CSV table of C-alpha atoms in Angstrom, one decimal:
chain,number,residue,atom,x,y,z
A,1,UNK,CA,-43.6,-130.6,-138.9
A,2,UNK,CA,-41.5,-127.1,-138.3
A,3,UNK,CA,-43.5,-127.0,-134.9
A,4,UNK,CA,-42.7,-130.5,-133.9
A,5,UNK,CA,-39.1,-129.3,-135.0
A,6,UNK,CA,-39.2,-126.3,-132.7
A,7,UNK,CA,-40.8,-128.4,-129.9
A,8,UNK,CA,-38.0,-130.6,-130.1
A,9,UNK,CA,-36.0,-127.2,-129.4
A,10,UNK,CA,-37.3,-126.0,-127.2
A,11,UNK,CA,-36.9,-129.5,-125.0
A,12,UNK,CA,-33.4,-129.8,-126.1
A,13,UNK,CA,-32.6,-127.1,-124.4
A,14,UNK,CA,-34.5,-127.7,-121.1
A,15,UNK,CA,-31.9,-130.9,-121.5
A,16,UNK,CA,-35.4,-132.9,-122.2
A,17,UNK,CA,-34.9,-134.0,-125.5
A,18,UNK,CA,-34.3,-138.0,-125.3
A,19,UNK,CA,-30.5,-138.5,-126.5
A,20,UNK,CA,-31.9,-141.0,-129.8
A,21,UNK,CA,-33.4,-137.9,-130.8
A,22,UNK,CA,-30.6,-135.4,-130.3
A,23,UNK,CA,-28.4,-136.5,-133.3
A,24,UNK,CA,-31.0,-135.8,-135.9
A,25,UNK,CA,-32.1,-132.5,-134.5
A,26,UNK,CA,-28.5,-131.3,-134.3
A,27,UNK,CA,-28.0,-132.4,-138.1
A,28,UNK,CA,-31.3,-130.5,-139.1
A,29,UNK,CA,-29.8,-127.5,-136.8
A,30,UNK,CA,-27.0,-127.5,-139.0
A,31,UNK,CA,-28.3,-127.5,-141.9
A,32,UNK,CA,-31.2,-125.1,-141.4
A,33,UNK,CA,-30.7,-121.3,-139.7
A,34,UNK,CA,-34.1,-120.2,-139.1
A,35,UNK,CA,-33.4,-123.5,-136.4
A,36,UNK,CA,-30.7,-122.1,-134.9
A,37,UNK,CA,-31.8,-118.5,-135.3
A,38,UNK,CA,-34.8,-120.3,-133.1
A,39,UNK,CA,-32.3,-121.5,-130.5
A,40,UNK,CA,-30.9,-118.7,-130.0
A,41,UNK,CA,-34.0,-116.7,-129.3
A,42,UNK,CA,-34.9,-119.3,-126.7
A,43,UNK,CA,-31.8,-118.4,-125.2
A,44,UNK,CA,-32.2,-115.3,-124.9
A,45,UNK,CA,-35.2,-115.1,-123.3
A,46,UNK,CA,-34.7,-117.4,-120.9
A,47,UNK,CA,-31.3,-115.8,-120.0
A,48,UNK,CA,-33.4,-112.1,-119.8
A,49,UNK,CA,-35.7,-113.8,-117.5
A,50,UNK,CA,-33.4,-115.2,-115.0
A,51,UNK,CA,-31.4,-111.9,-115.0
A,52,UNK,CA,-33.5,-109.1,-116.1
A,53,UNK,CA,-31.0,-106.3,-116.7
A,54,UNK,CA,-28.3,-108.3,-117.5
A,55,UNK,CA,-25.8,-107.8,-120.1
A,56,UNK,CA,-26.6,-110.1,-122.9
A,57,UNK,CA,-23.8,-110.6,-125.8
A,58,UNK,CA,-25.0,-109.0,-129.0
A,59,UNK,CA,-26.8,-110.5,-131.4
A,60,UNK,CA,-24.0,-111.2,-133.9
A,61,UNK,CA,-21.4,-113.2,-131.3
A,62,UNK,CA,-22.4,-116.7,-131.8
A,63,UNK,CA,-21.9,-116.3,-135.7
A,64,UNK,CA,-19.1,-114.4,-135.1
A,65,UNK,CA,-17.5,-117.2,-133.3
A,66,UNK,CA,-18.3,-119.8,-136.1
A,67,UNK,CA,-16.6,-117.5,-138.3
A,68,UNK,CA,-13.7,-117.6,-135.9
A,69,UNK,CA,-13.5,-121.3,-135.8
A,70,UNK,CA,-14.4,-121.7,-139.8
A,71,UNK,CA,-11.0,-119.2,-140.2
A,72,UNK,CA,-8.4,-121.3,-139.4
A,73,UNK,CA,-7.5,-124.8,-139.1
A,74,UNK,CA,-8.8,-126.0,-135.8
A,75,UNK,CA,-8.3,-129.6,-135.0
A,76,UNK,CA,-9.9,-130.9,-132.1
A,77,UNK,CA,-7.5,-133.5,-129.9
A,78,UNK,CA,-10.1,-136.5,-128.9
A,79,UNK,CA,-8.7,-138.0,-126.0
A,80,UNK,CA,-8.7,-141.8,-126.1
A,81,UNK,CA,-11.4,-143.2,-124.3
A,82,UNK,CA,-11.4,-145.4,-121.2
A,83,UNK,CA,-11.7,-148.6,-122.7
A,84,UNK,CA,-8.8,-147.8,-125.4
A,85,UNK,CA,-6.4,-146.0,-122.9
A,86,UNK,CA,-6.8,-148.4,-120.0
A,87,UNK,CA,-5.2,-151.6,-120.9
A,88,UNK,CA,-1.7,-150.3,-122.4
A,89,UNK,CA,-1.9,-147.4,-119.7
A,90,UNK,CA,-1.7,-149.9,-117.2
A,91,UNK,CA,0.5,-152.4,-118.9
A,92,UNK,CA,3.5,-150.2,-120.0
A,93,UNK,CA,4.6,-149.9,-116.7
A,94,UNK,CA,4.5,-153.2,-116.0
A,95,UNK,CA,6.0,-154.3,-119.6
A,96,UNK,CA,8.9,-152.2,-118.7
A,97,UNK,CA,9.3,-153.5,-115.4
A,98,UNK,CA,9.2,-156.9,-117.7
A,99,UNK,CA,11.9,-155.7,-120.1
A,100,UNK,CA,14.1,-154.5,-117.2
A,101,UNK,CA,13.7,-157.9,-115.9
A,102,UNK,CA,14.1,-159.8,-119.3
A,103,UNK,CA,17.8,-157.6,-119.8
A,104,UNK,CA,18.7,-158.1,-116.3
A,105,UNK,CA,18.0,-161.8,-117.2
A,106,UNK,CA,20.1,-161.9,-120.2
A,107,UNK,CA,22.6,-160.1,-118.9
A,108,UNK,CA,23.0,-163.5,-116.0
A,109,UNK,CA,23.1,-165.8,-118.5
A,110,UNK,CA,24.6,-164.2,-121.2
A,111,UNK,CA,28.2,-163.0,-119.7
A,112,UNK,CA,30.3,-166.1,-119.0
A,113,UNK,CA,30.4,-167.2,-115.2
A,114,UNK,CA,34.1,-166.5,-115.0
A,115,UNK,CA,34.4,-163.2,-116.2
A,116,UNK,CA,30.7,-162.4,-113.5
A,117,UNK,CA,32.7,-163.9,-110.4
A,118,UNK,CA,34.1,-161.3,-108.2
A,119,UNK,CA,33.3,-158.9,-111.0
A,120,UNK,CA,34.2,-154.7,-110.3
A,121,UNK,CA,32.6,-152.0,-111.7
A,122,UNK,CA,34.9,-149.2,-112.9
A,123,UNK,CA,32.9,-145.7,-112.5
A,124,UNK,CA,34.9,-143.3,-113.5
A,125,UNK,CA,36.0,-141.4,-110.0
A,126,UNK,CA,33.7,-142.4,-108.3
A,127,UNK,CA,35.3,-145.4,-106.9
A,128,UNK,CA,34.6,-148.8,-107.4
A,129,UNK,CA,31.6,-151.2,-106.1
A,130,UNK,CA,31.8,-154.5,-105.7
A,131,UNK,CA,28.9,-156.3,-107.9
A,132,UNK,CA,27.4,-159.7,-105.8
A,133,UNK,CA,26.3,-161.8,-109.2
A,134,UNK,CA,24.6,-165.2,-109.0
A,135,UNK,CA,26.8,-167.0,-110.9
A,136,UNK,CA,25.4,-169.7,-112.8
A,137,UNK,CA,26.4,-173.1,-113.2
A,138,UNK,CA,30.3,-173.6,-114.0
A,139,UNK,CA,31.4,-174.0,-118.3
A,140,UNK,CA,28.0,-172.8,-119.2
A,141,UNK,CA,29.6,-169.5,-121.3
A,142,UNK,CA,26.8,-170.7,-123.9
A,143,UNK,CA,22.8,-170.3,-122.8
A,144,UNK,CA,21.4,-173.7,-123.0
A,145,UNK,CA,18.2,-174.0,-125.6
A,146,UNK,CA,16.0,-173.8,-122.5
A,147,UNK,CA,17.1,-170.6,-121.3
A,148,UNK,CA,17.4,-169.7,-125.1
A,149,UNK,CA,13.4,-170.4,-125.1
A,150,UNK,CA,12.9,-167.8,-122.0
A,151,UNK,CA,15.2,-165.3,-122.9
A,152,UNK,CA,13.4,-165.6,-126.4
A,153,UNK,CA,10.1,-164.8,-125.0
A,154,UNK,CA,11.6,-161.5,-123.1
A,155,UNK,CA,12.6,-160.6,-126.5
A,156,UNK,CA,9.2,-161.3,-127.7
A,157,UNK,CA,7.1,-159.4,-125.0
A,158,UNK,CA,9.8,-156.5,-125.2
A,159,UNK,CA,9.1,-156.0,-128.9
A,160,UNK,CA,5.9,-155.6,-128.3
A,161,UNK,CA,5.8,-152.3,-126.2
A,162,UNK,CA,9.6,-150.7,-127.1
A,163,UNK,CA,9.6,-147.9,-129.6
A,164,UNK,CA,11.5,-149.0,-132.7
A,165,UNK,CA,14.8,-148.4,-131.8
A,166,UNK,CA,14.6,-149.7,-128.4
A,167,UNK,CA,13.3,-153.3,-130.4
A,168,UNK,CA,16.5,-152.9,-132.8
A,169,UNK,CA,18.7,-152.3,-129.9
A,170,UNK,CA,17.5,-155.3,-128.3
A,171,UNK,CA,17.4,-157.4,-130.6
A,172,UNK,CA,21.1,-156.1,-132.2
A,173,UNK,CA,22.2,-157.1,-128.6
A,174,UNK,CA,21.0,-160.6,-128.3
A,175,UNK,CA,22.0,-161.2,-131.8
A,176,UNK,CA,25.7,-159.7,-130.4
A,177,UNK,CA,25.5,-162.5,-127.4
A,178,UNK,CA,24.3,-165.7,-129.0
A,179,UNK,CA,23.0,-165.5,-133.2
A,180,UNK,CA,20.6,-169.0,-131.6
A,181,UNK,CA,18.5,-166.8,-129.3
A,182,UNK,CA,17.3,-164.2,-132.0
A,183,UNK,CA,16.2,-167.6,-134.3
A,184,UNK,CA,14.4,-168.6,-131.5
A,185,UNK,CA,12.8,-165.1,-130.6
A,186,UNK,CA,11.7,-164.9,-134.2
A,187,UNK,CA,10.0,-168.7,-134.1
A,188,UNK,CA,8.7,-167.8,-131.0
A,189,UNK,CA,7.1,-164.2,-132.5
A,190,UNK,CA,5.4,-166.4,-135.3
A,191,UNK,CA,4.1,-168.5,-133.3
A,192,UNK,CA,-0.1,-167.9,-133.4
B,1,UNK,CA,-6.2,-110.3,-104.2
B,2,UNK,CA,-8.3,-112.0,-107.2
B,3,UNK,CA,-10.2,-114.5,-106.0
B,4,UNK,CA,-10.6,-116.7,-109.1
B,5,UNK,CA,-12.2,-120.0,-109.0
B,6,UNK,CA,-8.9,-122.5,-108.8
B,7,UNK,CA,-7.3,-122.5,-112.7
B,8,UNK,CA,-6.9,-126.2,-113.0
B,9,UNK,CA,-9.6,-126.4,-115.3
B,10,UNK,CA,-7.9,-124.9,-117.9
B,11,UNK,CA,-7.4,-126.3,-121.8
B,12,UNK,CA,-4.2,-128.5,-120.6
B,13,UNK,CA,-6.1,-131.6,-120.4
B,14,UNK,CA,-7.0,-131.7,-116.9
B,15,UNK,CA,-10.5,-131.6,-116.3
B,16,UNK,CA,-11.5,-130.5,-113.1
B,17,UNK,CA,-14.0,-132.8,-111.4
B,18,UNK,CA,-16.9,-131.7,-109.2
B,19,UNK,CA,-16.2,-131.5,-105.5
B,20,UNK,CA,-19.2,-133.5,-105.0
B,21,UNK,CA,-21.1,-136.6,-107.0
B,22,UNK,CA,-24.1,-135.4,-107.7
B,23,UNK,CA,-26.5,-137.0,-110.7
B,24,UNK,CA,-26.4,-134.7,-113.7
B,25,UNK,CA,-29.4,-132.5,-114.6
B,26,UNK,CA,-30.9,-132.7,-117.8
B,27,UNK,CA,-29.6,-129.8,-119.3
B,28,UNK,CA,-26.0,-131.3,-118.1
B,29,UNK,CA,-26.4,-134.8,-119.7
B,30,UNK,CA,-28.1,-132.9,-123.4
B,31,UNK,CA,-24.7,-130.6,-123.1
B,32,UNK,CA,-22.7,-133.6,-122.4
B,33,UNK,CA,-24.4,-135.7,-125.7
B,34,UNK,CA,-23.3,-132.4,-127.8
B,35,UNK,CA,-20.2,-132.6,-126.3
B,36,UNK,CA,-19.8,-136.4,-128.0
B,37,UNK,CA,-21.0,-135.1,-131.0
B,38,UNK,CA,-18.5,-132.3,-131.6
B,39,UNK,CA,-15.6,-135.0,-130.3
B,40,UNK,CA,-16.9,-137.0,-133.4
B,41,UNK,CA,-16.2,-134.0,-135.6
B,42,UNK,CA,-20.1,-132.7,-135.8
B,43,UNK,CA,-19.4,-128.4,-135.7
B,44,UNK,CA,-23.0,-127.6,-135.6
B,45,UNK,CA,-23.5,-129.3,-132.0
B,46,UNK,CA,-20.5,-126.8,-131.1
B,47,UNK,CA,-22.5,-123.7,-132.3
B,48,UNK,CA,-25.3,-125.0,-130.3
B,49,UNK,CA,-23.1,-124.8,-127.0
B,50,UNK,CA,-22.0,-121.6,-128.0
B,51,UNK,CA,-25.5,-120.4,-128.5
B,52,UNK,CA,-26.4,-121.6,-125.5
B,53,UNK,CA,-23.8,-120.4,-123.0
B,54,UNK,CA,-22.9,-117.1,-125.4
B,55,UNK,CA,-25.2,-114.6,-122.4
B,56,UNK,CA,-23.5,-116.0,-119.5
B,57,UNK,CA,-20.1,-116.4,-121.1
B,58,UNK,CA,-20.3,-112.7,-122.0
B,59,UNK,CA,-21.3,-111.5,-118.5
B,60,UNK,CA,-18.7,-113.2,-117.0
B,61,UNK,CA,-16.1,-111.9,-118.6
B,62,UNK,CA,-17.3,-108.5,-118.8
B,63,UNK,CA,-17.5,-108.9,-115.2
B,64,UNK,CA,-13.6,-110.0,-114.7
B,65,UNK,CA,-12.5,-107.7,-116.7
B,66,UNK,CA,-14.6,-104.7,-115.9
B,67,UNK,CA,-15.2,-103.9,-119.4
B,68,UNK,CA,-18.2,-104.6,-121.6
B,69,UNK,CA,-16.3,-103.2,-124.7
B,70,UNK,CA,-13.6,-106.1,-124.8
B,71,UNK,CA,-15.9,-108.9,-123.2
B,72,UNK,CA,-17.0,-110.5,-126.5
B,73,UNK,CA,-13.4,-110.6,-127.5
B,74,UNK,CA,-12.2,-112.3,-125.1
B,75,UNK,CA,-15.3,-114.3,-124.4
B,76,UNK,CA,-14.9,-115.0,-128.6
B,77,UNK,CA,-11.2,-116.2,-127.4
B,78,UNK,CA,-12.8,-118.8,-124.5
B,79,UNK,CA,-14.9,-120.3,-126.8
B,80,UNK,CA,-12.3,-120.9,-129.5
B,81,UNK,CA,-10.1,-122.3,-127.2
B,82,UNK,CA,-12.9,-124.9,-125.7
B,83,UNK,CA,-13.7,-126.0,-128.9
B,84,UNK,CA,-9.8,-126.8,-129.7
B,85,UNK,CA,-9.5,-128.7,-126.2
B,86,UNK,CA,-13.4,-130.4,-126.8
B,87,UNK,CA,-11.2,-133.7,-126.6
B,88,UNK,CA,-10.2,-133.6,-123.2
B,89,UNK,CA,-13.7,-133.1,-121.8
B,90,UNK,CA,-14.4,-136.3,-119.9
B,91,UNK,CA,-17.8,-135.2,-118.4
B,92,UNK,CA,-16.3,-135.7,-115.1
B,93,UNK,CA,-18.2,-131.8,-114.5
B,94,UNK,CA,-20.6,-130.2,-115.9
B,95,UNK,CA,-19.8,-128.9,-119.3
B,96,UNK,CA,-20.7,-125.0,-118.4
B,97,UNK,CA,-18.2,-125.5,-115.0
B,98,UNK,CA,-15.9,-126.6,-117.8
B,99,UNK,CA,-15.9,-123.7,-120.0
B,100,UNK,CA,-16.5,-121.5,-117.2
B,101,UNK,CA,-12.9,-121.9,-116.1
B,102,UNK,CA,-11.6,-122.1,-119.6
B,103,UNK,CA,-13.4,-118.6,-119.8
B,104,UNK,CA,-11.9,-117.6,-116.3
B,105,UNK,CA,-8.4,-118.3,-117.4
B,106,UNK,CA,-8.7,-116.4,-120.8
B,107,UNK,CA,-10.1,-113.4,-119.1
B,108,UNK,CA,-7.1,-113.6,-116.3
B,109,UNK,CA,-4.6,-114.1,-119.1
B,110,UNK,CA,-5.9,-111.1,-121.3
B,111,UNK,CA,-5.3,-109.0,-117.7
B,112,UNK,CA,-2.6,-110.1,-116.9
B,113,UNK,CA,-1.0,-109.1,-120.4
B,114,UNK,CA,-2.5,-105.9,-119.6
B,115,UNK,CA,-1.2,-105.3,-116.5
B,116,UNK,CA,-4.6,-104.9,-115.0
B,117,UNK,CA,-6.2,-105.2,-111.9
B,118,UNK,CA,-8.9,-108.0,-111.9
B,119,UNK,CA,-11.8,-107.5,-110.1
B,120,UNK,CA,-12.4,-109.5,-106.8
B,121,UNK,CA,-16.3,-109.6,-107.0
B,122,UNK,CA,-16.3,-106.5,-106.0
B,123,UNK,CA,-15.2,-106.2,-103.0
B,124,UNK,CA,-12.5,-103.5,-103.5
B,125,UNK,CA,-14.4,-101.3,-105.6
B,126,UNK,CA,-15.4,-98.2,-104.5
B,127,UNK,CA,-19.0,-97.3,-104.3
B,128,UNK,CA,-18.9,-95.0,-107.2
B,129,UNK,CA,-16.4,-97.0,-109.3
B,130,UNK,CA,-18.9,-99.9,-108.8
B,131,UNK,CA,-22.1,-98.2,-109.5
B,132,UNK,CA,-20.0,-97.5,-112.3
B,133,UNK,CA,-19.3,-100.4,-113.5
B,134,UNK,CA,-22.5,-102.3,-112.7
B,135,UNK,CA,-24.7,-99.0,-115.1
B,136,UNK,CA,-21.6,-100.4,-118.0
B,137,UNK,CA,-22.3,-104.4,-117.2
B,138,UNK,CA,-26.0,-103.6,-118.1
B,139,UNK,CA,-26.1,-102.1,-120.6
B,140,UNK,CA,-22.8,-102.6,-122.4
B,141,UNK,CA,-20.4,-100.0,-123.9
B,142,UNK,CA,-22.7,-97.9,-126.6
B,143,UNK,CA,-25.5,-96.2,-126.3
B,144,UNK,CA,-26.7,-98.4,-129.2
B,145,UNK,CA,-26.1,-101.9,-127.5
B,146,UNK,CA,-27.7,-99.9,-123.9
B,147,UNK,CA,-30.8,-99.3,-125.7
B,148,UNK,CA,-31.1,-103.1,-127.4
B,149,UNK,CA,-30.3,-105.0,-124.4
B,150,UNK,CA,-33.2,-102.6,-122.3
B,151,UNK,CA,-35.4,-102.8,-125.6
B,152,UNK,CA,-35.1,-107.3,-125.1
B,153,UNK,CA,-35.8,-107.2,-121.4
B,154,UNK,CA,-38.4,-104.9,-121.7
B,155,UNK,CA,-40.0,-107.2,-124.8
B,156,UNK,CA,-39.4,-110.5,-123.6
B,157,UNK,CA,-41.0,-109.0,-119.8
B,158,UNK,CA,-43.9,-107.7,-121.4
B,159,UNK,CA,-44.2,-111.0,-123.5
B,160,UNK,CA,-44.4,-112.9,-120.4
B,161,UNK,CA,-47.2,-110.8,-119.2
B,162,UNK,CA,-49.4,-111.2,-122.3
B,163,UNK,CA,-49.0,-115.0,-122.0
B,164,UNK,CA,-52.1,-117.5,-121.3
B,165,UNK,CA,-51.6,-118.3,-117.3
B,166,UNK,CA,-50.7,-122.2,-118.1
B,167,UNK,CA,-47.9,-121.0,-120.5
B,168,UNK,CA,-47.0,-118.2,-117.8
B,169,UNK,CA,-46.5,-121.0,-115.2
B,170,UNK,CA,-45.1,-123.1,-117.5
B,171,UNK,CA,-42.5,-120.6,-118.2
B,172,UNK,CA,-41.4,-118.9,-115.4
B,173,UNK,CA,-41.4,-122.5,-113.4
B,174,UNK,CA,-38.9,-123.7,-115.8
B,175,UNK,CA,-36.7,-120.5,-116.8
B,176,UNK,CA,-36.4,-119.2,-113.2
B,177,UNK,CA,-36.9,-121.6,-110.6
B,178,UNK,CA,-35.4,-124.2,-112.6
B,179,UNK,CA,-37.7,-127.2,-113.0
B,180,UNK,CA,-37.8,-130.1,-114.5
B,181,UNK,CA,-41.0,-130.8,-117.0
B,182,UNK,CA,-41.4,-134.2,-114.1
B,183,UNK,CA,-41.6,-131.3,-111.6
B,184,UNK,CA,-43.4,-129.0,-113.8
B,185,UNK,CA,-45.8,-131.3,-114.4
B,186,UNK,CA,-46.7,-132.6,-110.7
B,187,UNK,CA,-46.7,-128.7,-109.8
B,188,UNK,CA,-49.4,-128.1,-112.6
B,189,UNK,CA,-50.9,-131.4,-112.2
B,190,UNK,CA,-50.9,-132.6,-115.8
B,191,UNK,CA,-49.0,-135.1,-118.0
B,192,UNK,CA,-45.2,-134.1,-118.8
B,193,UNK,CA,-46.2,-133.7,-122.8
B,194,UNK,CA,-48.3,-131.0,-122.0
B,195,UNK,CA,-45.9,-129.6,-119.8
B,196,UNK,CA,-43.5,-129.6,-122.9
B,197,UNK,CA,-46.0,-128.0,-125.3
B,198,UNK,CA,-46.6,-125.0,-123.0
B,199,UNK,CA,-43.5,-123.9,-122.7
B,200,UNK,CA,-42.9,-124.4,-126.4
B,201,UNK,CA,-45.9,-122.4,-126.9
B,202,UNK,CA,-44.5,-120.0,-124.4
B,203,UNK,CA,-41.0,-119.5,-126.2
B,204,UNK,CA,-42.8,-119.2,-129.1
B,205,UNK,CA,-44.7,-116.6,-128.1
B,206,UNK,CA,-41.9,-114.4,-126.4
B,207,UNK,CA,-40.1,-115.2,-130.2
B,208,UNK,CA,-43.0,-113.7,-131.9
B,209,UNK,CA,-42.3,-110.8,-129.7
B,210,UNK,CA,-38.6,-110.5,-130.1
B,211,UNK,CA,-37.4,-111.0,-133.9
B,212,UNK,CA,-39.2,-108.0,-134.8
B,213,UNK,CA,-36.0,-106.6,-132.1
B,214,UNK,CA,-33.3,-108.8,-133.6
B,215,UNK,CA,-33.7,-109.5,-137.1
């Protein structure tokens, strides 16, 4: 049995050891330091027989180095993999691009038409610029429930990738504008 | 001028990816399944990749810095710091080109905090001052580490010599030319399970010879 062990070693570190097999051995190698001790030997003569002469780290380093990581709190970062990192990597950008949108959005059919018209931009000394807003259809200062419905669903698809505050903010904002589109952004979030 | 590998492969997260696509060897895919294992929290696969790359680790630092005496400190340091990065290996390279950086950039960091020259392979030494330094990179800093590291090239050597000619070949086709037991195994002209047996057998044998040394 110890020699079947050993075998496996040996193989494991020719990198010939099939990977089904690997997670036991390296459980028994934990548990057991003749193993390791074993390792280690195989180690070190194959590293004396690729570089004969060579200086070879003494015999205490590898268990000096557990004692290094065993001494204080180590904590190894695991980055996410692919498949968790990929979608919302990729989607962020676009979900801002979204929420940028979605504000821009309620921003046209939030003010009223009147006050968008021919609208000026104070910046403070740095002149003033001429803003070219669509301006929707005339007497509409209130959304109707349609645009209520879209301007909703920005609300909806913005909660789901802003940070806390940013949602608040949002939200607070809409809520600010017209208390009907925050009822329908909250029917719409229920919604399965 | 140092001429260190580039130091993007550093602990910041970056791995640095093989210039070329090349399948992984055996020993790179086994490193790479250790590698998972310590990312899901299992230590002891992280003492078996020290134990494994401890030799060359050492010799490369001792070779940076010029000085066997500090090596396994900052070698010690390297492998600390791979462990605590572990998370952002990929497996886009080879494990060893991995830590070999990591190793690169500790050994550069400890210099430059010293205000020492590295050394550029070599090149700038003088003939003396090398000879120097290569006497001190094989046999390390006391006379007492000298005389062990002779004492386990001598033993394993001789070890080799006393073995069986199938375990001999076995051996020496797999720890220096780098076979694998497929390779072995056409070059010998038997089945890849005997092939795997010898140089079990073989290791053993040089073992039998060596803890005597090291125990």
């Amino acid at each position: 049995m110890t020699d079947q062990i050993r075998e496996q070693i040996s193989a494991l570190l020719d990198g010939e050891l099939a990977s089904g097999e690997i997670s036991l051995l390296v459980r028994r190698m934990e548990r057991d330091a003749e193993l390791r001790r074993a390792f280690g030997h195989y180690v070190l003569a194959g590293e004396s027989l690729r570089a004969p002469g060579a200086l070879l780290a003494s015999p205490g380093f590898a268990a000096r180095v557990g004692a290094a990581l065993d001494d204080g709190p180590v904590e190894v970062a695991v980055a996410p993999t692919a498949d968790a990192r990929s979608p919302r990597r990729w989607a962020r950008p676009l979900a801002g691009v979204a929420v940028a949108a979605g504000a821009a959005l309620a921003a046209v059919l939030l003010v009223p038409a009147g006050e968008r018209s021919g609208n000026r931009l104070a910046g403070s000394g740095m002149g003033s610029v001429q803003v070219n807003a669509p301006i929707l259809p005339a007497g509409g200062a209130s959304p109707t429930p349609a645009q209520n419905q879209r301007l909703a669903g920005y609300l909806v698809a913005h909660g789901q990738y802003a940070s806390p505050i940013g949602r608040r903010n949002a939200w607070s904002a809409a809520l600010a504008a017209d208390p009907g589109i925050t009822r329908v952004a909250l029917e719409t979030a229920e919604r399965p | 001028m140092a001429n260190f590998p580039p130091a993007d492969g550093s602990i910041d997260g970056h791995e640095p990816r093989d210039g070329n696509e090349r399948p992984a060897s055996g020993v790179e895919q086994s490193d790479l399944e250790l590698v998972r294992r310590v990312q899901r929290g299992e230590r002891g696969a992280f003492d078996l990749l020290v134990l494994r790359y401890q030799h060359r680790v050492v010799k490369l630092v001792a070779r940076l810095l010029r000085d066997p005496a500090e090596a396994e400190d900052v070698a010690q340091e390297a492998f600390v710091k791979a462990y605590r990065a572990i998370g952002s290996f990929r497996g886009d390279s080879a494990f060893y080109t991995w830590l070999y950086r990591i190793a690169v950039n500790t050994a550069r960091n400890t210099m430059a905090s010293r205000q020492r020259r590295p050394l550029d392979y070599e090149a700038d030494l003088s003939e003396s001052e090398q000879s120097a330094v290569e006497s001190r990179m094989r046999h390390g800093d006391t006379p007492e580490a000298a005389a062990l590291t002779d004492e386990i090239h001598h033993t394993v050597n001789r070890a080799v010599e006393e073995l069986p000619e199938d375990l001999r070949t076995a051996i020496i086709l797999r720890e220096i030319e780098g076979l694998s037991y497929e390779e072995i195994a056409a070059a010998m002209d038997c089945p890849v399970g005997t092939v795997r047996s010898r140089i079990f057998r073989a290791r053993e044998a040089i073992d039998r010879h060596l803890k005597p040394l090291l125990d």
